[in-house]
PDB file of C-alpha atoms and ligand atoms in Angstrom:
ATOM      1  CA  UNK F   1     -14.198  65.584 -11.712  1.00  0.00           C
ATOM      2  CA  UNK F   2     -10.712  65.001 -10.085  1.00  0.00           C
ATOM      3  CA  UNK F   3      -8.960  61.974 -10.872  1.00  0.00           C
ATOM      4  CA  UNK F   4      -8.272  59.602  -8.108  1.00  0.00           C
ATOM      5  CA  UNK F   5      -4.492  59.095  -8.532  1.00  0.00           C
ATOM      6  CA  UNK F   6      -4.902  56.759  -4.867  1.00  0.00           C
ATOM      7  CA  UNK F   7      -6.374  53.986  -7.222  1.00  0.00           C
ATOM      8  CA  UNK F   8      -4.469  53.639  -9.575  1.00  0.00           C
ATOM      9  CA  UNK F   9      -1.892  52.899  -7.226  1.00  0.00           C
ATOM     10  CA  UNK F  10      -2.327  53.538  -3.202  1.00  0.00           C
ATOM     11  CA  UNK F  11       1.539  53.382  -2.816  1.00  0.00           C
ATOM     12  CA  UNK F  12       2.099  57.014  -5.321  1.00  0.00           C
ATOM     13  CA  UNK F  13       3.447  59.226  -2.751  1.00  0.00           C
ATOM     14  CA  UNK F  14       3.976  62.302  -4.909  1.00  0.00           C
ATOM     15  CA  UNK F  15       1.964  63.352  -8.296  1.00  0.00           C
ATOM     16  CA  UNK F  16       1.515  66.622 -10.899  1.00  0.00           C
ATOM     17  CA  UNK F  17      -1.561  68.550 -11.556  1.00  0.00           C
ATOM     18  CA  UNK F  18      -3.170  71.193 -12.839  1.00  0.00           C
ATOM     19  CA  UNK F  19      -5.605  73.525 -10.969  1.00  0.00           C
ATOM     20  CA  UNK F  20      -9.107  74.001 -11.569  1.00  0.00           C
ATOM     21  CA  UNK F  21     -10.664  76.122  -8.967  1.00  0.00           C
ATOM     22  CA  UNK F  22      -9.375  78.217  -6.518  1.00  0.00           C
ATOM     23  CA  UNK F  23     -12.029  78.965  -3.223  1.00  0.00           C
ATOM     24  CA  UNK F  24     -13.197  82.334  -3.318  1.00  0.00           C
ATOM     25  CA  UNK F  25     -10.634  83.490   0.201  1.00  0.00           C
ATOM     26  CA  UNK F  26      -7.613  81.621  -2.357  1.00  0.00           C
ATOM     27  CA  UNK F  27      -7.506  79.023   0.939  1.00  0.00           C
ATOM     28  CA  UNK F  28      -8.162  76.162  -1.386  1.00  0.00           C
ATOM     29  CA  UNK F  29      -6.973  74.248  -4.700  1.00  0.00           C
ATOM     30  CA  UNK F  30      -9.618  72.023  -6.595  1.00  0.00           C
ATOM     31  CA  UNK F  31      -7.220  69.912  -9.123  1.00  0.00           C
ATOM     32  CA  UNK F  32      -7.530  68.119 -12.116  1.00  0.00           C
ATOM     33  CA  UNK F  33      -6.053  64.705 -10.031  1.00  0.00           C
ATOM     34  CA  UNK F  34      -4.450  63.933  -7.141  1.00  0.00           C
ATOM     35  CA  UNK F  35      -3.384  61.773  -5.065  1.00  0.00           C
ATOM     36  CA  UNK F  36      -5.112  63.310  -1.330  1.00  0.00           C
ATOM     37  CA  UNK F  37      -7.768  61.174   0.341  1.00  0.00           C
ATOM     38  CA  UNK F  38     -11.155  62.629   1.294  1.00  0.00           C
ATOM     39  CA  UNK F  39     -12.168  61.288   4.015  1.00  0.00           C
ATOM     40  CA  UNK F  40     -14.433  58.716   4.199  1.00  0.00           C
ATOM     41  CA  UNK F  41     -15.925  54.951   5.446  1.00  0.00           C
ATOM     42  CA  UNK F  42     -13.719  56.236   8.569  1.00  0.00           C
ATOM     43  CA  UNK F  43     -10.320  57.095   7.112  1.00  0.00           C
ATOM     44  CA  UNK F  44      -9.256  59.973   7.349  1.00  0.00           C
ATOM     45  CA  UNK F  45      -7.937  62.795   5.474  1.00  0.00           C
ATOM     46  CA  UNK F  46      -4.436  62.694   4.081  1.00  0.00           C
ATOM     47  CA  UNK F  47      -1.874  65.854   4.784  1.00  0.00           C
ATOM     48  CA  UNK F  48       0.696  66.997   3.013  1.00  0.00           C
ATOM     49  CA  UNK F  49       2.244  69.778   0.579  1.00  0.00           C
ATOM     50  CA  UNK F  50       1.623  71.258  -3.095  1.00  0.00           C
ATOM     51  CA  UNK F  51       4.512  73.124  -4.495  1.00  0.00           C
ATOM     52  CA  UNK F  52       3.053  76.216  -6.809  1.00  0.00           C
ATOM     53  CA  UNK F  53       4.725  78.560  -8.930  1.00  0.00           C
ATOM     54  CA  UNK F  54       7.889  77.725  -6.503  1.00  0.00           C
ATOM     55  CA  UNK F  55       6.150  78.212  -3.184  1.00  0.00           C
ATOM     56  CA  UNK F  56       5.398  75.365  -0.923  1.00  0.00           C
ATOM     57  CA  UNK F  57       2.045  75.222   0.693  1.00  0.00           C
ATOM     58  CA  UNK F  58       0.921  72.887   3.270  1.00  0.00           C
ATOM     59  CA  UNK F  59      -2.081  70.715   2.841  1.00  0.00           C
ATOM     60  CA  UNK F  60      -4.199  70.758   5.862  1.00  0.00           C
ATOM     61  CA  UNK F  61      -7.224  68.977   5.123  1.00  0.00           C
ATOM     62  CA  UNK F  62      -8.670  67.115   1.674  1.00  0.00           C
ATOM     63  CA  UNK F  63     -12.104  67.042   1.063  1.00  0.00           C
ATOM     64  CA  UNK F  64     -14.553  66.529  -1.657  1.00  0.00           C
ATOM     65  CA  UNK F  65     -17.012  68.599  -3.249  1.00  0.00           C
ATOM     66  CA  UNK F  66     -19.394  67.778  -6.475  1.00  0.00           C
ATOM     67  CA  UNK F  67     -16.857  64.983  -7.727  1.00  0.00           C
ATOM     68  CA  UNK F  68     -14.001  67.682  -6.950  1.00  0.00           C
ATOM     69  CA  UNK F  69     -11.154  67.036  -4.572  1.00  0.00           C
ATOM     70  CA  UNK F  70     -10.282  70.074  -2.408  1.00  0.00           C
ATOM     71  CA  UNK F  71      -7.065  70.859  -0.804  1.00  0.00           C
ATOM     72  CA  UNK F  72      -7.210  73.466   1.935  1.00  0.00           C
ATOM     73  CA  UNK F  73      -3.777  75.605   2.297  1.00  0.00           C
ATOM     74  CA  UNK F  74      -1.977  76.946   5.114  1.00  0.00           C
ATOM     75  CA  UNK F  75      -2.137  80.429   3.387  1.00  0.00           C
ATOM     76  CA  UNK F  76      -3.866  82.266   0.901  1.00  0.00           C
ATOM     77  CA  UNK F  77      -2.567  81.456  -2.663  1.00  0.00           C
ATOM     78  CA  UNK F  78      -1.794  84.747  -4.770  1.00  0.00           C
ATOM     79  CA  UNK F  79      -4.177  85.518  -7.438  1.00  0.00           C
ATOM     80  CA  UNK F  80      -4.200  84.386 -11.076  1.00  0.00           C
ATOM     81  CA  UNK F  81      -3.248  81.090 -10.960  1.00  0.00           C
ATOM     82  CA  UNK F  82      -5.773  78.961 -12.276  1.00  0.00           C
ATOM     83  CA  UNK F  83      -4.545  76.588 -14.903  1.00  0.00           C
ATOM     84  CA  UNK F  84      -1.240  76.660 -13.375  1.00  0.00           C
ATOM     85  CA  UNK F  85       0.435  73.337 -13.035  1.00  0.00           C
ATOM     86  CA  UNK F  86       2.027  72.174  -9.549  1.00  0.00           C
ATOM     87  CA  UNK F  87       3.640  69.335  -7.432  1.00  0.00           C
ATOM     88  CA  UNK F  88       2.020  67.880  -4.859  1.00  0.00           C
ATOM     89  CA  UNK F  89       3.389  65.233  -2.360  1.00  0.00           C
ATOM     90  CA  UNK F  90       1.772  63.105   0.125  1.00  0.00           C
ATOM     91  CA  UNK F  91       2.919  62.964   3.752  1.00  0.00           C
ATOM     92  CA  UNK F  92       3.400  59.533   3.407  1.00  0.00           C
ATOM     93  CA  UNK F  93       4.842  58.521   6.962  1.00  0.00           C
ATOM     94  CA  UNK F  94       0.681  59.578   8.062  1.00  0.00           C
ATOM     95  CA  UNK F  95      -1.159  57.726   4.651  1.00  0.00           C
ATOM     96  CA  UNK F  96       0.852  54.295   4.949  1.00  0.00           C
ATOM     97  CA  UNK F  97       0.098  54.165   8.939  1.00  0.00           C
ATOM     98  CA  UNK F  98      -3.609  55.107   8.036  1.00  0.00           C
ATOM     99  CA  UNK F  99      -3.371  52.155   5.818  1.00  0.00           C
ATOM    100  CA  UNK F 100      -2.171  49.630   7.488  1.00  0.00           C
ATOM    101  CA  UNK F 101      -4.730  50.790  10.119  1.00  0.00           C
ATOM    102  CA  UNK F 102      -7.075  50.084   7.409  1.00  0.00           C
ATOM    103  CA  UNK F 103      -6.515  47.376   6.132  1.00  0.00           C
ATOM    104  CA  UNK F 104      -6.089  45.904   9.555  1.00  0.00           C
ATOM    105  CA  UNK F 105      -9.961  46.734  10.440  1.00  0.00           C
ATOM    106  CA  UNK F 106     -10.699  44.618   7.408  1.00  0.00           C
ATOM    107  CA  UNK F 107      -8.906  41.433   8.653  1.00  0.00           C
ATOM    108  CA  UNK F 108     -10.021  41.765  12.067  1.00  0.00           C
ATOM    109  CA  UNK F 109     -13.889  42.300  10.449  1.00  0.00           C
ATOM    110  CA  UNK F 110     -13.311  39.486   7.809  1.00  0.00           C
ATOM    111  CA  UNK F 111     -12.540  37.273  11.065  1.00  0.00           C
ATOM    112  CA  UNK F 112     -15.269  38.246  13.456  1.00  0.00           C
ATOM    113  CA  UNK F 113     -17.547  38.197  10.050  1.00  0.00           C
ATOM    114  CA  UNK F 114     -16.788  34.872   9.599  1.00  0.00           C
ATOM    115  CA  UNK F 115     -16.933  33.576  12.945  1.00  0.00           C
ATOM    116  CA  UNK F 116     -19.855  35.289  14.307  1.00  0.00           C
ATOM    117  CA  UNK F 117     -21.728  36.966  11.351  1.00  0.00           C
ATOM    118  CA  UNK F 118     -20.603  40.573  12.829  1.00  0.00           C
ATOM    119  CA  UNK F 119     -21.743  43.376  10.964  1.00  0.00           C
ATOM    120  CA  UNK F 120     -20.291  46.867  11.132  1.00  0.00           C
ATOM    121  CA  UNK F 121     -22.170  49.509  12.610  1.00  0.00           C
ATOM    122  CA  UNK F 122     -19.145  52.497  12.486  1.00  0.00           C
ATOM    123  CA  UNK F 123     -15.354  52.760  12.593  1.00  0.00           C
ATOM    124  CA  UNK F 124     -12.812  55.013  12.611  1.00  0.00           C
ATOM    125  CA  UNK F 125      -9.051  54.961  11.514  1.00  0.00           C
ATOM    126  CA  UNK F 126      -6.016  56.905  13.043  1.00  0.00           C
ATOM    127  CA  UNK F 127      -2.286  56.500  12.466  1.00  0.00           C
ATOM    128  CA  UNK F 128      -1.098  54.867  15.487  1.00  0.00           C
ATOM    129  CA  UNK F 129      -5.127  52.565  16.230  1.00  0.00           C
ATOM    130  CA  UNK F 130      -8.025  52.064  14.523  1.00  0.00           C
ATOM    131  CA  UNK F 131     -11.518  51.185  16.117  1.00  0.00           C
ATOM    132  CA  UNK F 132     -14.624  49.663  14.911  1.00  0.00           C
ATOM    133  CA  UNK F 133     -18.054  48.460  15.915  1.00  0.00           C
ATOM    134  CA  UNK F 134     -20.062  45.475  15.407  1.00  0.00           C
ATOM    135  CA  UNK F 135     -23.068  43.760  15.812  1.00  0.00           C
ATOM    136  CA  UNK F 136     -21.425  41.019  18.616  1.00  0.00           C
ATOM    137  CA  UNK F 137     -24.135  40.880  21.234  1.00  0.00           C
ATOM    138  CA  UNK F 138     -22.346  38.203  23.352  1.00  0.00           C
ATOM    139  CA  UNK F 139     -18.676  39.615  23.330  1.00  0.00           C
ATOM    140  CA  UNK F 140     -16.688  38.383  25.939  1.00  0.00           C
ATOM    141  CA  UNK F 141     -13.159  37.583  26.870  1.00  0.00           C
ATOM    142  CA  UNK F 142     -12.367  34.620  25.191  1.00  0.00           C
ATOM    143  CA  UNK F 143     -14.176  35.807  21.696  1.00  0.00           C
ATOM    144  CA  UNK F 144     -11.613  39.414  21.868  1.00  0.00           C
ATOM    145  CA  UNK F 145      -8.737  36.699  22.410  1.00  0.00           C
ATOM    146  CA  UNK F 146     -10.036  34.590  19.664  1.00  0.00           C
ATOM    147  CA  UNK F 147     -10.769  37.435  17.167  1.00  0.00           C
ATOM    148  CA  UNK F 148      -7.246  38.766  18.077  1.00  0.00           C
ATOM    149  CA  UNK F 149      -5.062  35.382  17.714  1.00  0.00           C
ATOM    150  CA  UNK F 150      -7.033  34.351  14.474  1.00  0.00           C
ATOM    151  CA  UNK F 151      -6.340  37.696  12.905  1.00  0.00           C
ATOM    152  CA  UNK F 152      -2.877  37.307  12.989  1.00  0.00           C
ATOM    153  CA  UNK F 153      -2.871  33.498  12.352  1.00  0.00           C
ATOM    154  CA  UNK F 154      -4.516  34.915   8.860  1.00  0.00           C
ATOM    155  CA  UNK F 155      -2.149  38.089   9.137  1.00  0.00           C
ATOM    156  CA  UNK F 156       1.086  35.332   8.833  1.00  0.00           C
ATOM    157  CA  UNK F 157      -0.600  33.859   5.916  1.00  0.00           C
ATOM    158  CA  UNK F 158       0.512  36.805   3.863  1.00  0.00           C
ATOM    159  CA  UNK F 159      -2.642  37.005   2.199  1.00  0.00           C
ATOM    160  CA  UNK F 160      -2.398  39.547  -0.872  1.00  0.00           C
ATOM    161  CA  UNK F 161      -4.880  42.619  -1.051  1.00  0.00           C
ATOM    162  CA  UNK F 162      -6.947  43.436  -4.172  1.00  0.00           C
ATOM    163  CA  UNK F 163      -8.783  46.250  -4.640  1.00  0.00           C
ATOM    164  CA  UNK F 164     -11.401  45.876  -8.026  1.00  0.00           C
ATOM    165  CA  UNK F 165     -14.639  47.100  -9.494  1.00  0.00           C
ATOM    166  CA  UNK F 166     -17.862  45.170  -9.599  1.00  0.00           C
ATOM    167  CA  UNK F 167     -20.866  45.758 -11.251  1.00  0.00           C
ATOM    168  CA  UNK F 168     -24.469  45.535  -9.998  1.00  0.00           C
ATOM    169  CA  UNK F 169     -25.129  42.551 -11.337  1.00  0.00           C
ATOM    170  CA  UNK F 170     -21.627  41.256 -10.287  1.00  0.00           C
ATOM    171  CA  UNK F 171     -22.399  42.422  -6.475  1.00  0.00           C
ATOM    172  CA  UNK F 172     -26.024  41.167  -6.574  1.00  0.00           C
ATOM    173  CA  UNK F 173     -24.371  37.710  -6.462  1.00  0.00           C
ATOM    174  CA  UNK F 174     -21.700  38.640  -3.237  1.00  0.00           C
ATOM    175  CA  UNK F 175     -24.432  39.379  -0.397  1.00  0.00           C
ATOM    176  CA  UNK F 176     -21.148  39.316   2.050  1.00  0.00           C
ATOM    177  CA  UNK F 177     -19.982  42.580  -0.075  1.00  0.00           C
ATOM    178  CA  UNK F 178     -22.274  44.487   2.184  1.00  0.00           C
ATOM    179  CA  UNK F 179     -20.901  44.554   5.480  1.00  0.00           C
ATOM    180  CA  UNK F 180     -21.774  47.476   7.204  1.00  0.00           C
ATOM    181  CA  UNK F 181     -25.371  47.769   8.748  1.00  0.00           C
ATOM    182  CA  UNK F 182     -28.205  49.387   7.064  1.00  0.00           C
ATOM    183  CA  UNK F 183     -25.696  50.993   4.769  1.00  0.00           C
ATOM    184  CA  UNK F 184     -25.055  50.303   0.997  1.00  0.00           C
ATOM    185  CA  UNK F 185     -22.023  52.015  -1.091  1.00  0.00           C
ATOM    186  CA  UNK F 186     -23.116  54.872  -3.517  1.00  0.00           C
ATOM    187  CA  UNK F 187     -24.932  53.446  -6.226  1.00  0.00           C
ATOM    188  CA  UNK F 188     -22.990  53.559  -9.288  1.00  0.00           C
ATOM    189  CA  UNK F 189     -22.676  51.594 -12.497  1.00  0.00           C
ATOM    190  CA  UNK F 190     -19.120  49.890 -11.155  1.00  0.00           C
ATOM    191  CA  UNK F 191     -18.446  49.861  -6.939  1.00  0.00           C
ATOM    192  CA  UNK F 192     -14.990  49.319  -5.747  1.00  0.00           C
ATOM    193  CA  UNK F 193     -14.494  46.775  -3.472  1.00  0.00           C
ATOM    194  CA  UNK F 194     -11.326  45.483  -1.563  1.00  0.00           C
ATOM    195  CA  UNK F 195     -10.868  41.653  -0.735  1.00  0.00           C
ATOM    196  CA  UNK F 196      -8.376  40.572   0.986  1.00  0.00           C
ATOM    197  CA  UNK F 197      -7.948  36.789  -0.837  1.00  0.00           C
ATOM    198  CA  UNK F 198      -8.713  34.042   0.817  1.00  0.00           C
ATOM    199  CA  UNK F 199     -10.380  35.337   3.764  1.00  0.00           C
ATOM    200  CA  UNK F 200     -12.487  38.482   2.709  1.00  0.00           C
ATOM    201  CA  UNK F 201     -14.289  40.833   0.282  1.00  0.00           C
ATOM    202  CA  UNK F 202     -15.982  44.401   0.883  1.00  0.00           C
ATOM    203  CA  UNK F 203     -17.386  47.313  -0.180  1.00  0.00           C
ATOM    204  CA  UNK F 204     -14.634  50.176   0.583  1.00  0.00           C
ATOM    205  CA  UNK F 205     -13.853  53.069  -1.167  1.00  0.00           C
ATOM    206  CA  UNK F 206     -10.287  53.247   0.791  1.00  0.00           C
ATOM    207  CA  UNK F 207      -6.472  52.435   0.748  1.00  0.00           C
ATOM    208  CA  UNK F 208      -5.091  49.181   1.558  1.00  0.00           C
ATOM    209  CA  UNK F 209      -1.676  47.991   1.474  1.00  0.00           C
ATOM    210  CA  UNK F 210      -0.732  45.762  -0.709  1.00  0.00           C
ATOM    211  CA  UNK F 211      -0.360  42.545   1.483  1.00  0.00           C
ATOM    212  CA  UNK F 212      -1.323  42.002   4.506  1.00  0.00           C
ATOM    213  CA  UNK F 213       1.965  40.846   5.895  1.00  0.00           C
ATOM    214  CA  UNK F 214       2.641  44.674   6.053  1.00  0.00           C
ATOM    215  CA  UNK F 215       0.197  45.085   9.342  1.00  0.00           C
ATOM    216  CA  UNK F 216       2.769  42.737  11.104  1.00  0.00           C
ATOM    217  CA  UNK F 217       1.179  42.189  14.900  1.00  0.00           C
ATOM    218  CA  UNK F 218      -2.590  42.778  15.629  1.00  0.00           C
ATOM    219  CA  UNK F 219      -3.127  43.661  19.646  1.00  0.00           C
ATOM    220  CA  UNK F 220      -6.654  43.842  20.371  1.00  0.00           C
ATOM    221  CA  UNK F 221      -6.293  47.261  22.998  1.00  0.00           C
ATOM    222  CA  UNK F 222      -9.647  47.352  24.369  1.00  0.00           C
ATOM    223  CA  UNK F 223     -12.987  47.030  24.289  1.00  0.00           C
ATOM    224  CA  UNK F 224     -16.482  48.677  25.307  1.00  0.00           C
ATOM    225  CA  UNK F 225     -20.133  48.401  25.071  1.00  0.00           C
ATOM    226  CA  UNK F 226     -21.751  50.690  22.808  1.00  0.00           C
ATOM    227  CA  UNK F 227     -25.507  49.276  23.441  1.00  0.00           C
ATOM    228  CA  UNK F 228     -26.920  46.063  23.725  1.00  0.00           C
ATOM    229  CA  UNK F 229     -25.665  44.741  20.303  1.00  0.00           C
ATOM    230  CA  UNK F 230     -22.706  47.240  18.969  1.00  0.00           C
ATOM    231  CA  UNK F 231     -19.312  46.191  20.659  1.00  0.00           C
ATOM    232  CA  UNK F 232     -16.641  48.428  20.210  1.00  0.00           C
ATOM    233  CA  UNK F 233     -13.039  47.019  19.596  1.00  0.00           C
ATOM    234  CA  UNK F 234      -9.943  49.104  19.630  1.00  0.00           C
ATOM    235  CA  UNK F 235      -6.804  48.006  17.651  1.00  0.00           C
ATOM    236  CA  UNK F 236      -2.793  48.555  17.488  1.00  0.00           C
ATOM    237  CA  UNK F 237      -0.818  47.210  15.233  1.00  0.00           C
ATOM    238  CA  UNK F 238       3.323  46.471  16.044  1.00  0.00           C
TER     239      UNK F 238
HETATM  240 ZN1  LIG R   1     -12.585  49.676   4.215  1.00  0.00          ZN
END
């Protein structure tokens, strides 16, 4: 298993390792921890570099793999270096706008949650918008303005974010944890979940910042029907 050095502390930009496996064409690293987000629950993968045996190799893509974290190079790596130890460093500029982006989609969810029992159906997160959909059958003009001028009424209150584990029992007794549609987290005898305090608490396996005066301005940028119930709603942040 890799060690997820991103929960410990989402703000680590740069972390050592060792290797563990090396992909058969030497194109990708599995290590012992780090600090690279697999994508998933719509963020994306992190980028960035590992420095080995003096060489710098850029890190294209993160994923995951039976409880291992991959990390696919921009070359091959030469042979015989399993074991070895290594630097690796995020690109950071990409991971804080991702989550920002993130965290944003939770306010903006806590809100319409609140307001108008939306559920999410999907959602996706990029480093300049973010988008998700949810269960808001009646959307119109004057709910986008609301959900966009209450979000950052709650964005000024400077609310802090907490990410923490729960166990079953613990979550039996939140039925708001579960917020996206006909989906439940991975079953597991703790589940991480992210509340932003005072206005929300999830399920998410992501990164968050640390408080949510960080997202500054939410701009609702658009929106679009995706079916009769899922409403799609695209965001910026300034
Ligand atoms: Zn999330």
């Amino acid at each position: 298993m890799t060690e997820k050095l991103y929960y410990i502390d989402p703000y680590l930009q740069e972390f050592e390792a060792k290797i563990v496996t090396i992909s058969e064409d030497r194109l990708a690293v599995a290590l012992d921890r780090s600090l690279f987000f697999t994508p998933g629950g719509g963020q994306p993968t992190d980028t960035g570099t590992l420095t080995i045996d003096g060489e710098i190799y850029n890190v294209t893509e993160a994923y995951s793999s039976e409880g291992l974290t991959w990390h696919k190079l921009d070359r091959a790596l030469p042979t015989g270096l399993k074991g070895q130890s290594l630097k690796g460093a995020l690109d950071w500029e990409r991971r804080y706008a991702i989550m920002r982006h993130h965290t944003a989609l939770h306010v903006l969810n806590g809100v319409a949650y609140l307001a108008f029992g939306a559920l999410v159906t999907g959602g996706q997160i990029y480093t300049d918008r973010a988008r998700i959909d949810l269960t808001l059958e009646d959307l119109n003009p004057e709910k986008v303005a609301y959900i966009e001028k209450e979000s950052n009424a709650i964005i000024a209150k400077a609310f802090d974010t907490i990410p923490r584990l729960v166990t079953q029992e613990e979550a039996a007794t939140m039925p708001e944890l579960v917020r996206t549609l006909n989906a439940m987290p991975p079953q597991s005898e703790k589940m991480r979940v992210v509340e932003i305090a005072g206005l929300d608490r999830q399920f998410c396996g992501g990164t968050h910042v640390a408080n949510i005066r960080e997202l500054g301005t939410l701009k609702v940028l658009g929106t679009r029907s995706k079916g009769k119930v899922n409403k799609r709603i695209e965001i910026g942040l300034e």
